[in-house]
Coordinates of C-alpha atoms (C1' of nucleotides) in Angstrom, one line a residue:
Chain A
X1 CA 7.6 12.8 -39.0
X2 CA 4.9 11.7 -37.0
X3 CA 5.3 10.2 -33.4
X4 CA 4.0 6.5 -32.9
X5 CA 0.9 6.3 -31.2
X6 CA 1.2 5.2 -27.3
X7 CA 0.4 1.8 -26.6
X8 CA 0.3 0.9 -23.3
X9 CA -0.4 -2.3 -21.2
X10 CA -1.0 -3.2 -18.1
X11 CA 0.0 -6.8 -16.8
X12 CA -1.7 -7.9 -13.9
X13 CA -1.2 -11.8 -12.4
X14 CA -4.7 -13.8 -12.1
X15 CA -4.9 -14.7 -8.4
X16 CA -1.2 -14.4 -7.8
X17 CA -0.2 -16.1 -4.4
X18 CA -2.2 -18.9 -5.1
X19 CA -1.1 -19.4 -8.1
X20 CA 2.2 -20.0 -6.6
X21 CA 0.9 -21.8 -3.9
X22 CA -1.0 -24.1 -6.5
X23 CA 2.7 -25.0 -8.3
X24 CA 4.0 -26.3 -5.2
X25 CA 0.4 -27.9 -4.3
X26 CA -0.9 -29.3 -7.4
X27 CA -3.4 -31.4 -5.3
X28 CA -5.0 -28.2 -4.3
X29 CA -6.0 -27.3 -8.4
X30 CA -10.0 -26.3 -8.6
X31 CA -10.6 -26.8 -4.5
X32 CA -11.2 -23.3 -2.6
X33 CA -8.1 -22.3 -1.1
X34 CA -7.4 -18.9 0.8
X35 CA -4.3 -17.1 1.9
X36 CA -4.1 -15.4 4.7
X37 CA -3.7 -15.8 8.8
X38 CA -0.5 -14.8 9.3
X39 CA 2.1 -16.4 11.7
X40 CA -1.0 -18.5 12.9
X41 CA -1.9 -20.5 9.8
X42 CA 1.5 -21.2 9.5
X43 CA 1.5 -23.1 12.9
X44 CA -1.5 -24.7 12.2
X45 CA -0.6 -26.2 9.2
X46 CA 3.2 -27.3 10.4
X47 CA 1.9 -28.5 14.1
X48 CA -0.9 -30.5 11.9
X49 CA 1.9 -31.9 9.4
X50 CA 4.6 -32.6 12.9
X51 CA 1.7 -34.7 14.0
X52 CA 0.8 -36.7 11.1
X53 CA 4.1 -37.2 9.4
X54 CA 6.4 -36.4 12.3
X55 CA 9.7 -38.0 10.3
X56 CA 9.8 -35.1 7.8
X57 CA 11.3 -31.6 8.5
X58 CA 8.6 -29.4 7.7
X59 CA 9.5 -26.0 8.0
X60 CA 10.9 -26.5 4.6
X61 CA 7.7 -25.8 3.1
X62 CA 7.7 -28.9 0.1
X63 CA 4.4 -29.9 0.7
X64 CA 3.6 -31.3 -2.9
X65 CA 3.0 -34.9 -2.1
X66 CA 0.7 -34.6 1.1
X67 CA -2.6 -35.7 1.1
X68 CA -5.5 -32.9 1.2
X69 CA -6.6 -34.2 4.5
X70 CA -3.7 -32.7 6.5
X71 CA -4.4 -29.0 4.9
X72 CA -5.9 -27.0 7.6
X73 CA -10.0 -26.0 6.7
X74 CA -11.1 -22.5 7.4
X75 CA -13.7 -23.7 9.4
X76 CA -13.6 -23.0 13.2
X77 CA -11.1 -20.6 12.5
X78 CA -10.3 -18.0 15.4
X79 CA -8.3 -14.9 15.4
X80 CA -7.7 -11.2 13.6
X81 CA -6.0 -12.9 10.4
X82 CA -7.5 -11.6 6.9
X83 CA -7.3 -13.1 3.5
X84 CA -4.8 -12.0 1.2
X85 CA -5.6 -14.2 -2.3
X86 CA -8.4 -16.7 -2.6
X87 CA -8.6 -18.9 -5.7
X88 CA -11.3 -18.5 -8.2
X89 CA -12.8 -21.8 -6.4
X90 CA -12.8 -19.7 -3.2
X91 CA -14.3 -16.7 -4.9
X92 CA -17.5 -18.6 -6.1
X93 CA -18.5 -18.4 -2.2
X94 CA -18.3 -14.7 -2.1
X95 CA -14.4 -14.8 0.0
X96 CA -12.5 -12.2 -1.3
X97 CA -9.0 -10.3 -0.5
X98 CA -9.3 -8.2 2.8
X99 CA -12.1 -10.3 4.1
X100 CA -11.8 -11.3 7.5
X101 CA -11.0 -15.3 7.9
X102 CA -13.5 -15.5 10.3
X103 CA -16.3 -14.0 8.2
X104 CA -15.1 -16.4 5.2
X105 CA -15.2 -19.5 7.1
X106 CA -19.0 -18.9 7.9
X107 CA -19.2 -18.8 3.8
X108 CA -16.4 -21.5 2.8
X109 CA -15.8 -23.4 6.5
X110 CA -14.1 -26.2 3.8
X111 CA -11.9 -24.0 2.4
X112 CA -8.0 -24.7 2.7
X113 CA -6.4 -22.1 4.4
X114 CA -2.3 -22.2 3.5
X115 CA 0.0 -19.1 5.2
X116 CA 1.3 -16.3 3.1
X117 CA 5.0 -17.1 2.0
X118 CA 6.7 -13.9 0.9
X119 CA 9.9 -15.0 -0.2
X120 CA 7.9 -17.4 -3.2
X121 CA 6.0 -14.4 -4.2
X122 CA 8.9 -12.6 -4.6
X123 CA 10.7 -15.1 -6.1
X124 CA 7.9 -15.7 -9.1
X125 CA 7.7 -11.8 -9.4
X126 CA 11.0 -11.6 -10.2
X127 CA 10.4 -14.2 -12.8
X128 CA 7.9 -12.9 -14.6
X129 CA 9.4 -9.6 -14.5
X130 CA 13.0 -10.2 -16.1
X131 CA 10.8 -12.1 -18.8
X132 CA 9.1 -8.9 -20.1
X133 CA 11.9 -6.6 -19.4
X134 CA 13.5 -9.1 -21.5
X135 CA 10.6 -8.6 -24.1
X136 CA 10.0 -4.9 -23.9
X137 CA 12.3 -3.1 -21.6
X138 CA 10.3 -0.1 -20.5
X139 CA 8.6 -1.4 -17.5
X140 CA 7.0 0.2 -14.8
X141 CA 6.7 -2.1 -10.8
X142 CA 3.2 -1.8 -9.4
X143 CA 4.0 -4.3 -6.9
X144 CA 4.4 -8.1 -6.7
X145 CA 2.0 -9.3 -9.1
X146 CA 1.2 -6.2 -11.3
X147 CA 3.3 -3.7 -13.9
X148 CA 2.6 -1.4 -16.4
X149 CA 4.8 -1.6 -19.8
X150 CA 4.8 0.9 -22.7
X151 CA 4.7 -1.0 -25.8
X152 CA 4.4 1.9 -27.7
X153 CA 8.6 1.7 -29.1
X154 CA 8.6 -2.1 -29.2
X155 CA 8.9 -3.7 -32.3
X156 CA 5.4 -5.4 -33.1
X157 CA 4.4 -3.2 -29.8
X158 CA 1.7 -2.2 -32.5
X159 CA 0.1 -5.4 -34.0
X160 CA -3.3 -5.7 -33.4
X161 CA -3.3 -2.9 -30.9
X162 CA -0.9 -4.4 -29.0
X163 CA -2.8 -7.9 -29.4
X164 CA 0.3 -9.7 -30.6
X165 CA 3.0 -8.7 -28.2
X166 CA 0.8 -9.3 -24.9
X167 CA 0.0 -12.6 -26.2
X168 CA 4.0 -13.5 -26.8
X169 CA 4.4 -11.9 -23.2
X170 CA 1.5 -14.0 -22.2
X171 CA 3.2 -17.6 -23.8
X172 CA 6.4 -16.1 -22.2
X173 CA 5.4 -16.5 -19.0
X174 CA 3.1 -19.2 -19.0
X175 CA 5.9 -21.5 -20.6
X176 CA 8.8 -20.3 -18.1
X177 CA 6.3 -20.1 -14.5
X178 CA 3.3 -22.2 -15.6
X179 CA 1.8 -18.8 -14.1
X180 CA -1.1 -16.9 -16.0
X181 CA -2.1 -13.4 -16.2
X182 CA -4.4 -10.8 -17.8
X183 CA -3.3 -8.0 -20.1
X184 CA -5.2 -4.6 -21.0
X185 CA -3.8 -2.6 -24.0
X186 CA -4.8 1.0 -24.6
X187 CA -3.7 4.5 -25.2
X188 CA -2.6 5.3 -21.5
X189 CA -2.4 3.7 -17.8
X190 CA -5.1 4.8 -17.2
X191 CA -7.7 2.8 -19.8
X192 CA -4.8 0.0 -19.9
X193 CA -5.6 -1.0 -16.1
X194 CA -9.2 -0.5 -16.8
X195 CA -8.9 -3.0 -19.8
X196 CA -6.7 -5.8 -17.5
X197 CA -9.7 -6.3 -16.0
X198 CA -11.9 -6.9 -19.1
X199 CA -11.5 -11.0 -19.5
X200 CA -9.4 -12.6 -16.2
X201 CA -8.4 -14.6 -15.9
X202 CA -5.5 -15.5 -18.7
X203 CA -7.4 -12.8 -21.1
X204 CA -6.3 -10.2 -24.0
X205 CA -8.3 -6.9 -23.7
X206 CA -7.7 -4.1 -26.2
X207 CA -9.1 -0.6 -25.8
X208 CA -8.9 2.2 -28.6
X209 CA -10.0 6.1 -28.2
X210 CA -12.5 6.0 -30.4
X211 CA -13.8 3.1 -28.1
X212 CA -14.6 5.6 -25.1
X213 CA -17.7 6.1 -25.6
X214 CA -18.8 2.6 -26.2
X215 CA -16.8 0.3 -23.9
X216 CA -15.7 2.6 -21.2
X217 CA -18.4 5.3 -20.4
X218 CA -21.3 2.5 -19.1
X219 CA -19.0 1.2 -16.4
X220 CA -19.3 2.2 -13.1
X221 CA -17.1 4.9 -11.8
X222 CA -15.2 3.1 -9.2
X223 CA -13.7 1.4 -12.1
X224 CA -11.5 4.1 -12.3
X225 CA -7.9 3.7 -10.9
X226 CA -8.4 6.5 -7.7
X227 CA -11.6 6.5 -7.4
X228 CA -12.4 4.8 -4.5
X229 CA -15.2 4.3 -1.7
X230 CA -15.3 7.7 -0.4
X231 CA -15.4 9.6 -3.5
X232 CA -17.7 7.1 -5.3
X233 CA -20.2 7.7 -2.1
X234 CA -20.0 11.3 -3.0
X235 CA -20.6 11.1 -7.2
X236 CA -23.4 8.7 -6.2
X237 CA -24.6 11.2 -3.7
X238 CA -25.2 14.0 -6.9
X239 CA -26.7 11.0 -9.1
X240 CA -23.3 10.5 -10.5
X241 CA -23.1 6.1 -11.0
X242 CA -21.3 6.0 -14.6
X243 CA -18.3 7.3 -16.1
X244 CA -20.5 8.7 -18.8
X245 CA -22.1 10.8 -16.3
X246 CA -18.9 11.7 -14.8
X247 CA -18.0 12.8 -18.3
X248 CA -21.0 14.9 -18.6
X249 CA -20.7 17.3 -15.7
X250 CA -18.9 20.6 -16.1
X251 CA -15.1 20.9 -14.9
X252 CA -16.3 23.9 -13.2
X253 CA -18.7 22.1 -11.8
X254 CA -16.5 19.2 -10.2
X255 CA -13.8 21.2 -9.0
X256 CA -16.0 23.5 -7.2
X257 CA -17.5 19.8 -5.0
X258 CA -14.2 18.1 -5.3
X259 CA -11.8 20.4 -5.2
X260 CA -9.5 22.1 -7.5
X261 CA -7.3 19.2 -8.1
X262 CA -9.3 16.4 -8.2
X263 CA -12.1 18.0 -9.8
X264 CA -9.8 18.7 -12.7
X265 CA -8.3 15.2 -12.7
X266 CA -12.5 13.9 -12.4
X267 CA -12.6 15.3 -16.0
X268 CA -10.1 14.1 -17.5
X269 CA -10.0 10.4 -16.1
X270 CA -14.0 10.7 -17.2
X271 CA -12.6 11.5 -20.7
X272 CA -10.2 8.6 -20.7
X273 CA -7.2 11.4 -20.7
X274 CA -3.7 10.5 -18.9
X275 CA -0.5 11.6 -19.9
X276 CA 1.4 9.8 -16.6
X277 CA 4.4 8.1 -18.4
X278 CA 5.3 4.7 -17.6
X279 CA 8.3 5.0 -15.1
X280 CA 11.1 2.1 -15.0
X281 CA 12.4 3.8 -11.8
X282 CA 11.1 5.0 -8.4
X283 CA 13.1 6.1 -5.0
X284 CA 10.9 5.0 -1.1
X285 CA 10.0 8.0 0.4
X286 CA 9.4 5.9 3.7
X287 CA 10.0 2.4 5.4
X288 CA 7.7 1.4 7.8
X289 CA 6.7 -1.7 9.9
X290 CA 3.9 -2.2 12.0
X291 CA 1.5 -4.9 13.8
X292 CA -1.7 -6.1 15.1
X293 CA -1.7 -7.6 18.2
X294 CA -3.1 -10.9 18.7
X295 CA -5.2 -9.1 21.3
X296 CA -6.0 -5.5 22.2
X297 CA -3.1 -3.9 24.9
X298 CA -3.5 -1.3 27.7
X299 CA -0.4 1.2 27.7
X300 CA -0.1 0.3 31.6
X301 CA -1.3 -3.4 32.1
X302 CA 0.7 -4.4 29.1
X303 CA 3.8 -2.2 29.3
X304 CA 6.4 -4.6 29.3
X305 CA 5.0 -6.6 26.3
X306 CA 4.2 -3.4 24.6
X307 CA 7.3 -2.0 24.8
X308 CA 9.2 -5.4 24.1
X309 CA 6.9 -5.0 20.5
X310 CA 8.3 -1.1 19.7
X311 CA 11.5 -2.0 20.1
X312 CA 11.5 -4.7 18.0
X313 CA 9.7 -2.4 15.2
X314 CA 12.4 0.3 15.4
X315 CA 14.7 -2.6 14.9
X316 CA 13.1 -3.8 12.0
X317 CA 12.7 -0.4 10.6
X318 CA 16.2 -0.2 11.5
X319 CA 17.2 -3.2 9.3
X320 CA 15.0 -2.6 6.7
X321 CA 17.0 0.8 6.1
X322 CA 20.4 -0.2 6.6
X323 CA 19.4 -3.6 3.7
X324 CA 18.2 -1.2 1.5
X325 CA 20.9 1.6 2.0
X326 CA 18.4 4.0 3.2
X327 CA 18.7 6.6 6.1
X328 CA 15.6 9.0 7.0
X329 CA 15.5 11.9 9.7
X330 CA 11.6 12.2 10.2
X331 CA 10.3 9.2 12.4
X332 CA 7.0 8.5 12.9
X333 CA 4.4 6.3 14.8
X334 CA 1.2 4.8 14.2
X335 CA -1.4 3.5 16.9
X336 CA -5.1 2.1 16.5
X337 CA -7.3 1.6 19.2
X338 CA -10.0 -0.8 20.1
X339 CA -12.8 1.4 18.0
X340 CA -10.2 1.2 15.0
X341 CA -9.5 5.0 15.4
X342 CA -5.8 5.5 14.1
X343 CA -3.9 8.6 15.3
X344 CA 0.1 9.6 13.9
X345 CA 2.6 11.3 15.4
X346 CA 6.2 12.3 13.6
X347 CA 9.2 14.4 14.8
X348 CA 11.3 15.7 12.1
X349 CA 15.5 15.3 13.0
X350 CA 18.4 17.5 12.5
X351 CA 20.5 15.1 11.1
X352 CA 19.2 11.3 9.2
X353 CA 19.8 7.6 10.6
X354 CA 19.2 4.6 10.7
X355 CA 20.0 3.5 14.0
X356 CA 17.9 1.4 16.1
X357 CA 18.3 3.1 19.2
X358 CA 18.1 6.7 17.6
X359 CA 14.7 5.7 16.2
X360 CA 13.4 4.1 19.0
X361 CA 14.2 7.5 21.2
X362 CA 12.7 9.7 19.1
X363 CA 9.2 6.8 18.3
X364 CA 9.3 7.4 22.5
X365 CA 8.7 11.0 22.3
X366 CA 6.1 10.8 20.0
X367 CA 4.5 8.4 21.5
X368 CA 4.4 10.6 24.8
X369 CA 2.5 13.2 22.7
X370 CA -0.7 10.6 22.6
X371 CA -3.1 10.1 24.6
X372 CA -3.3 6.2 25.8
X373 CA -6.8 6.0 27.5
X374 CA -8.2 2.9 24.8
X375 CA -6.8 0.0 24.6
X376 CA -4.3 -0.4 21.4
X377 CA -5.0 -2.9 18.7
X378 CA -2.2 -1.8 16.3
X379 CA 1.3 0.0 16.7
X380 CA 3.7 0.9 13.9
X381 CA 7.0 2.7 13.2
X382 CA 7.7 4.5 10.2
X383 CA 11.1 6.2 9.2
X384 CA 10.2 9.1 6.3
X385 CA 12.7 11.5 4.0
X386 CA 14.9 8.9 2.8
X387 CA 17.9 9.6 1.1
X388 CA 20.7 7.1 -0.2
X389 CA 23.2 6.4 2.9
X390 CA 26.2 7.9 0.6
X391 CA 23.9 10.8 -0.1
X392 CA 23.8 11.7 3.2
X393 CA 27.4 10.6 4.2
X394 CA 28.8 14.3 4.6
X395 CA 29.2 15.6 7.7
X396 CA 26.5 18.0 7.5
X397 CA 23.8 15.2 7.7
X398 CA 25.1 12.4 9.8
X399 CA 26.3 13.4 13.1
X400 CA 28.2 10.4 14.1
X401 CA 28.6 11.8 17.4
X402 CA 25.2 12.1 17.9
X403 CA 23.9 9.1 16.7
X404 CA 26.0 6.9 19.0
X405 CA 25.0 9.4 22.2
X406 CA 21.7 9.0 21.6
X407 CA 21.5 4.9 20.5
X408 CA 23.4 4.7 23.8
X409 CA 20.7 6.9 25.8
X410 CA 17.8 4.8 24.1
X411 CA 19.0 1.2 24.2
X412 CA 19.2 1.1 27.6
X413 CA 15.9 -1.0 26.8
X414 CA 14.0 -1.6 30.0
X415 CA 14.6 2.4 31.4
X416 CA 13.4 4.1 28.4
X417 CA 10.3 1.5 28.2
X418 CA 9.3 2.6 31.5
X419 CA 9.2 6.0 30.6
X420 CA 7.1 5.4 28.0
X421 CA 4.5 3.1 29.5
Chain B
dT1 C1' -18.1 -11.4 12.6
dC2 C1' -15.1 -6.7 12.7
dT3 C1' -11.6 -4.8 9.5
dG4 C1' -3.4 -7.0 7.7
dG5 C1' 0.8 -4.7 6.3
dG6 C1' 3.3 -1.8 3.3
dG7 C1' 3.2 2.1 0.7
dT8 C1' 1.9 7.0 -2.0
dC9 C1' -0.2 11.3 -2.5
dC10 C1' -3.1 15.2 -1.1
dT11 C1' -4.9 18.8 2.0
dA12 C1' -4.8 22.1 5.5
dG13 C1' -3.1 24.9 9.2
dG14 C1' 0.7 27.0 11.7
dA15 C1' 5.5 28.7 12.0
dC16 C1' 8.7 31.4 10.0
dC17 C1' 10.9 34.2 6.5
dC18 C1' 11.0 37.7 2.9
Chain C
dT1 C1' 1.4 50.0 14.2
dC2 C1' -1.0 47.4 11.0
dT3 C1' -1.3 45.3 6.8
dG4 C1' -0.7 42.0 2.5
dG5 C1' 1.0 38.2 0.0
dG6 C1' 4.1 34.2 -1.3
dG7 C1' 7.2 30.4 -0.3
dT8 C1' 8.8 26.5 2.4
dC9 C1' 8.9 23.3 6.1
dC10 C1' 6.6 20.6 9.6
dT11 C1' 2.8 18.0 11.3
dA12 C1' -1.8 15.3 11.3
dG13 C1' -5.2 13.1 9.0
dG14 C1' -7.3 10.7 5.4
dA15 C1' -8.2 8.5 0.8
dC16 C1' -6.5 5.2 -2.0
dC17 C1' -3.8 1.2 -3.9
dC18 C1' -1.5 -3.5 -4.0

DNA sequence: TCTGGGGTCCTAGGACCC
DNA sequence: TCTGGGGTCCTAGGACCC
């Protein structure tokens, strides 16, 4: 008996949030549209809408029937926000994810600029994901918009390479979300993520071994899943561009400039070979929040409001954890400064929480191990070794007792803030 | 014209124990 | 008194991804 050959895909939504944005916008089909701005582009565009239309509730986000001159235009825009998604329109101009809005407003000043709204995405990617678990069960989350799926025990998973059942999964979706998307089959993640990006948007792309050589080897190494600007610097610094000449150099070789690991896993990738499986099922090993402020913050001129903005993190964190059923025991913090230098600090716990107060103590103390000179641009909290709340339940972990001394010692509020700043 | 927010994984050194 | 490995945990930083 012989084992079926592994077919693997990887699914990955064309230009995902504004897709969705584009349902609920139809006017806004083929015009350059970004996401992005945060908080602020959602006040511009609902102070804009309050003015022109005043009788309508707008916070309820149905804009479908307003006229294109009330979205707000990138140009003059003014602040820290980056773009999340930009349509294809947008991308003609050279506006891209992670670009500043300022920067694409000097290359697009007419494109649309629409805030990010989470809670559609999620809604759409939960959509599109119950349709293929519906169609081929093993199915592994990559995030919002992309997933992996093993196709290789589906019925029909085999067709065509895996042709026939990404185009069903395809139709699936398009007919239930009006969404599209762009599929890469192939014998691992690895060349199936590589394929995905083949023909986007809405395209099929099937890779076979015996295509390795021919379709995969001229393409630049950074195509590879992991390799990113930092080690493509380096292969470029020893003449290294393609994967062919990845695939050429010694193992030896690699692992002795890249180290043992990565050298090793160099090699391989370079050779197409992966053997990850695709995994239906993953545990957080950390919750975190954190945020840039609209303007840089002295630890002593801006105590008050910097303190006022931890707190509210370790309550978020705090949330986050208790929603999800989660409690941690190593806390952590996270600052960048004006020159974008980032610095961490964590302090591992006896027992796990996730209590506000108890996380907000122990942020304190390791935010009195950092040295505050520079002005702060960025501050974030992050709770780390999760385990399931009943997991941890027995007394050995949780030290009721404890927890509630502490909270009370923390959430004293404006004492412990002084301490701190 | 500076560069978001939420994650994972790896490395490397020191402490501590056997 | 000095020496060696190995294993695990903790901490800090960095690369990378979506």
């Amino acid at each position: 008996m012989t084992l079926p050959a592994r077919r693997i895909a990887h699914l990955d939504m064309d230009a995902f949030y504004a897709s969705v944005e584009l349902l609920r916008y139809p006017q806004l089909k083929g015009l350059p549209v970004v996401i992005g701005g945060g908080r602020r582009a959602e006040d511009d565009l609902l102070a804009r809408l309050r003015v022109a239309l005043p009788e309508r509730d707008w916070t309820a986000h149905d804009l479908a029937d307003i006229p294109l001159d009330f979205f707000p235009r990138l140009k003059g825009y003014v602040g820290r926000g980056v773009i999340t998604t930009a349509t294809y329109a947008a991308r003609q101009f050279g506006v891209g994810s992670a670009m500043g809005l300022m920067k694409a407003a000097r290359l697009c000043p007419q494109a649309i600029l629409l805030p990010v709204d989470f809670e559609q995405y999620r809604h759409y990617s939960r959509r599109f994901k119950t349709i293929i678990t519906d169609i081929a069960p093993v199915m592994e989350d990559r995030g919002v918009d992309e997933v992996y799926i093993d196709f290789t025990n589906v019925p029909g998973g085999q067709r065509e390479g895996g042709r026939v059942l990404a185009r069903l999964i395809q139709k699936s979706i398009f007919d239930d979300t009006g969404l599209t998307c762009s599929v890469g089959v192939a014998p691992n993640k690895l060349l199936a993520k590589m394929a995905s990006e083949f023909d986007k948007p809405n395209g099929i792309s099937i890779v076979h071994e015996h295509q390795l050589t021919s379709v995969i080897w001229p393409l630049a190494c950074r195509k590879i899943n992991g390799i990113g600007p930092k080690a493509d610097e380096k292969l470029r610094g020893h003449g290294i561009e393609t994967i062919g000449q990845l695939a050429a150099r010694e193992p030896a070789w690699l692992q002795q400039h890249f180290g043992e690991k990565t050298g090793a896993w160099l090699f391989e990738a370079a050779h197409g070979r992966d053997e990850r499986a695709v995994v239906t099922h993953s545990e957080p090993v950390s919750i975190s929040r954190e945020t840039t402020f609209e303007r840089d913050l002295h630890a002593v001129r801006d105590k008050a409001e910097l303190g006022a903005i931890f707190t509210r993190l370790c309550q978020s964190v705090a949330a986050d954890l208790q929603r999800k059923g989660y409690v941690g025991r190593t806390i952590g913090i996270k600052l960048r400064f004006d020159d974008f230098q980032s610095v961490t600090r964590d302090q591992t716990l006896e027992h796990y929480t996730a209590d506000a107060g108890l996380i907000r103590q122990t942020a304190g103390q390791c935010l009195k191990r950092v040295p505050l000179q520079r002005r702060l641009r960025l501050l974030g909290v992050r709770v780390g070794s999760l385990v399931h709340t009943a997991d941890a339940a027995d007394a050995s972990s949780i030290d009721a007792g404890t927890v509630a001394r502490q909270a009370s010692k923390a959430s004293g509020g404006e004492a412990s803030e002084q301490q701190l700043f």
